[in-house]
Short mmCIF file of C-alpha atoms in Angstrom, two decimals:
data_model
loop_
_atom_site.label_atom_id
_atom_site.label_comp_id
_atom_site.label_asym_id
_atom_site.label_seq_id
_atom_site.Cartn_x
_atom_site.Cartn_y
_atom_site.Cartn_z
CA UNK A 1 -12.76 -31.26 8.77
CA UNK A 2 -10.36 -34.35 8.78
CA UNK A 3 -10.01 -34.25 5.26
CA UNK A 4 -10.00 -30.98 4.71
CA UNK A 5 -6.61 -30.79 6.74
CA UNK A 6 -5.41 -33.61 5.32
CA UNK A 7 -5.59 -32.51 1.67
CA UNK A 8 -4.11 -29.16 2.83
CA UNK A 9 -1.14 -30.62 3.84
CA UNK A 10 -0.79 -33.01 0.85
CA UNK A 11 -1.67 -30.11 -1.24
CA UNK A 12 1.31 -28.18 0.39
CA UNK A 13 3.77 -31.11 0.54
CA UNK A 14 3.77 -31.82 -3.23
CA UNK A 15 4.31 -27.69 -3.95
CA UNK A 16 7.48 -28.28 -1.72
CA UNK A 17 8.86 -31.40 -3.75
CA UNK A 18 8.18 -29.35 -6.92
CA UNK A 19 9.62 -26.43 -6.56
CA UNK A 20 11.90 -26.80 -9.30
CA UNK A 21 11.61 -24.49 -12.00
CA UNK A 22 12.06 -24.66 -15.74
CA UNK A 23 10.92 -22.06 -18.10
CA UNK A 24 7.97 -22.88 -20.52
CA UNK A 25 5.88 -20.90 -22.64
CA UNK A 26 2.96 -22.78 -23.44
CA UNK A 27 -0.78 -22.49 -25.06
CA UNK A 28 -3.75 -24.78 -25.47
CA UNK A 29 -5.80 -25.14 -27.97
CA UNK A 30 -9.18 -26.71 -28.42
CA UNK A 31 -11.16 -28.68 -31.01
CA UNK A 32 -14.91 -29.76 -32.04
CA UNK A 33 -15.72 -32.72 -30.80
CA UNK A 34 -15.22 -35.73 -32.83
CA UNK A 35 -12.63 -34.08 -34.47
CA UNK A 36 -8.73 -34.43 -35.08
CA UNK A 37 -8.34 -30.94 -36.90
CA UNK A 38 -7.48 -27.63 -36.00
CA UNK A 39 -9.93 -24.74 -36.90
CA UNK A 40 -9.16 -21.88 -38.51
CA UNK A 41 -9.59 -20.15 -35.14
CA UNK A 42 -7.05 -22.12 -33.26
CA UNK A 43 -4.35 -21.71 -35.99
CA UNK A 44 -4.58 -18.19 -35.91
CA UNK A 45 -4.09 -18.49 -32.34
CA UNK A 46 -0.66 -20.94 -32.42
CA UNK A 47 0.24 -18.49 -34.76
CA UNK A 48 0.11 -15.40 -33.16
CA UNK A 49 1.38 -17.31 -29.79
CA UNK A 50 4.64 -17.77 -32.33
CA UNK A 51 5.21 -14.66 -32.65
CA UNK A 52 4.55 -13.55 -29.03
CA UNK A 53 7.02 -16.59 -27.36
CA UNK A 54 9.73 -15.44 -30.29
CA UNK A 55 9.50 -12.10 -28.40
CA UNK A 56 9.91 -13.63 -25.16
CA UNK A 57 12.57 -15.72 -25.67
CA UNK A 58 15.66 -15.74 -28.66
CA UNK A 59 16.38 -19.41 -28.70
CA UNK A 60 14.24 -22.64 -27.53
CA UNK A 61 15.74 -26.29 -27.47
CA UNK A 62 12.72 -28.43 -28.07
CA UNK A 63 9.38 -28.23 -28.08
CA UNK A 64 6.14 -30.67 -26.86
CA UNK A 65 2.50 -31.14 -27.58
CA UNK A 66 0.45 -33.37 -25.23
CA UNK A 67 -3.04 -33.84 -26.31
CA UNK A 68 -6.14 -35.18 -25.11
CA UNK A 69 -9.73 -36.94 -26.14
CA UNK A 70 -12.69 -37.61 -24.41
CA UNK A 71 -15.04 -40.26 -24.52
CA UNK A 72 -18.06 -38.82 -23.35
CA UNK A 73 -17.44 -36.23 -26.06
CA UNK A 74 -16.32 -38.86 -29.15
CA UNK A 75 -19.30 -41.35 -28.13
CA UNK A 76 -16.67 -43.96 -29.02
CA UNK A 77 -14.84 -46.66 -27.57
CA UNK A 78 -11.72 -46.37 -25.49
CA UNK A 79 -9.51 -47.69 -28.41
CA UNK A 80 -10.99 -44.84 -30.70
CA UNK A 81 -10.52 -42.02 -28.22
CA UNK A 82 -6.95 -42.83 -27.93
CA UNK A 83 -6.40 -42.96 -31.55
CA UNK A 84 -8.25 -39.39 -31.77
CA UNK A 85 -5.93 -38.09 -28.99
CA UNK A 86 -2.72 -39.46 -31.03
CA UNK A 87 -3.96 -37.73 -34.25
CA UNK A 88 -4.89 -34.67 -32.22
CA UNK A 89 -0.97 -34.51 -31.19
CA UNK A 90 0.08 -35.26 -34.46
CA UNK A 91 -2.11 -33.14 -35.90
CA UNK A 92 -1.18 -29.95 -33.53
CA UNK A 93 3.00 -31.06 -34.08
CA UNK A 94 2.37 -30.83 -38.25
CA UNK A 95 0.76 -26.97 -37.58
CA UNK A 96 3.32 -26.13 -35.11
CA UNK A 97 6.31 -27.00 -37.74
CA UNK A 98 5.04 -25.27 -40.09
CA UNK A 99 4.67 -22.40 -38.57
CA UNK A 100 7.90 -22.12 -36.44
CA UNK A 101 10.92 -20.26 -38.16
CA UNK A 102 13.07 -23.05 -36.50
CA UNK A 103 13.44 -26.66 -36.49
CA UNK A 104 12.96 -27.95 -33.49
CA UNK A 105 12.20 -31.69 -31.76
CA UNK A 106 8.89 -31.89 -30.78
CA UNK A 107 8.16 -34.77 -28.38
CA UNK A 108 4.55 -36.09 -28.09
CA UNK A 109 1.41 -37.39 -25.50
CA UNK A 110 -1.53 -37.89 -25.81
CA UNK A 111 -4.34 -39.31 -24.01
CA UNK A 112 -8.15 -40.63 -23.52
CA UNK A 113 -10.09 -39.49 -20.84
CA UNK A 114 -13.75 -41.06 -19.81
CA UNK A 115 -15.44 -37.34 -19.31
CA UNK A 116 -15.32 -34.06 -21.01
CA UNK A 117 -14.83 -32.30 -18.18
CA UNK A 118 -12.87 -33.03 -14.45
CA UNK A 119 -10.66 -31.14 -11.62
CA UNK A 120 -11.77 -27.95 -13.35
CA UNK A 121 -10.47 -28.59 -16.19
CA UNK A 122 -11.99 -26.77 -19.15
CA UNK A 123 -12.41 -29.46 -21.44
CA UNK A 124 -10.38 -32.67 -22.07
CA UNK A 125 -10.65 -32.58 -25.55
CA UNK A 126 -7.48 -30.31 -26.21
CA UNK A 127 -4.02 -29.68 -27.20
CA UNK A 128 -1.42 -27.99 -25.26
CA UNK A 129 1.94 -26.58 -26.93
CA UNK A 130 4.99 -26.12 -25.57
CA UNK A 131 8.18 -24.31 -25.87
CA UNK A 132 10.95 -25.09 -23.76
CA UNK A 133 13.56 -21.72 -23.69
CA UNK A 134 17.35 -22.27 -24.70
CA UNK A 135 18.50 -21.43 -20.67
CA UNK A 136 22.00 -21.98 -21.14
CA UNK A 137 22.24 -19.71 -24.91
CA UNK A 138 20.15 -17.17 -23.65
CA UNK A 139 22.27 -16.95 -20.20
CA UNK A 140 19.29 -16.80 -18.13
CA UNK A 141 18.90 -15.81 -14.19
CA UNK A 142 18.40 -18.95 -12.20
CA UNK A 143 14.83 -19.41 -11.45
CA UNK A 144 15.54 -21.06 -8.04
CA UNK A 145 18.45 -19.76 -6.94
CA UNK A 146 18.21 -21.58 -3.54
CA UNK A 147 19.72 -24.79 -3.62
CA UNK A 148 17.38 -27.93 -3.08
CA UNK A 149 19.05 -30.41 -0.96
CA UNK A 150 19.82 -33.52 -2.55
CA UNK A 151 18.50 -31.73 -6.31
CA UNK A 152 21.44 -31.65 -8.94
CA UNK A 153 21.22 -28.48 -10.97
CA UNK A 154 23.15 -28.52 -14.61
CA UNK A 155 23.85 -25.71 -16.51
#
């Protein structure tokens, strides 16, 4: 019961500290196991998510792909797996500048995990895409328009 409480509050401490905002639209993508390619599959899906953020939003600043291996999945040694994540990121930036009608910097993460699967998460063998929205061009509402004490807001 202890504990229980205890990770309530923790659980409702770090949503206060976090609460502020930036816009993102963002989509993950998977791969086979073992491998550092996208399918045919999953580039149809960046693709068409493309088109749908382009809708969304005008303009977008930068962009960011973090990916991920596992080693329960790879069979391999921790030095592999982070190589595999690297090329999975790499991999995922090449398809996503090719297929974006803009250049944009893409920043990069990627990392090994020891199992497939933890805190719910899907699968740890992914790649998650990001687009970060042009706020300031596009003259956007402010997200959190109540002022965080002590939390510097630029424009």
């Amino acid at each position: 019961m202890r504990t229980r409480a205890l990770a309530s509050i923790l659980l409702f401490a770090a949503c206060t500290c976090a609460s502020a905002c930036q816009r993102i639209v963002q989509v993950p993508l998977t791969f086979a196991d073992g491998s550092a390619d996208l399918d045919s599959v999953q580039i149809v899906k960046l693709v068409e998510w493309i088109d749908r953020s382009r809708s969304m939003f005008a303009k977008y600043i930068e962009a960011s792909v973090e990916a991920g291996a596992s080693i329960e999945a790879t069979g391999a040694s921790l030095a592999a797996t982070r190589e595999l994540g690297r090329r999975r990121a790499e991999n995922t930036a090449r398809a996503l500048r090719t297929f974006l009608p803009v250049e944009l910097p893409i920043r990069l993460a990627s990392h090994a995990y020891q199992e497939r699967k933890q805190f719910g998460v899907s699968s740890n063998d992914f790649a998650s895409v990001q687009l970060y929205p042009d706020v300031a061009a596009l003259n956007l509402p402010d997200c959190n328009p109540i002022p965080i004490p002590g939390f510097k807001y630029e424009r």
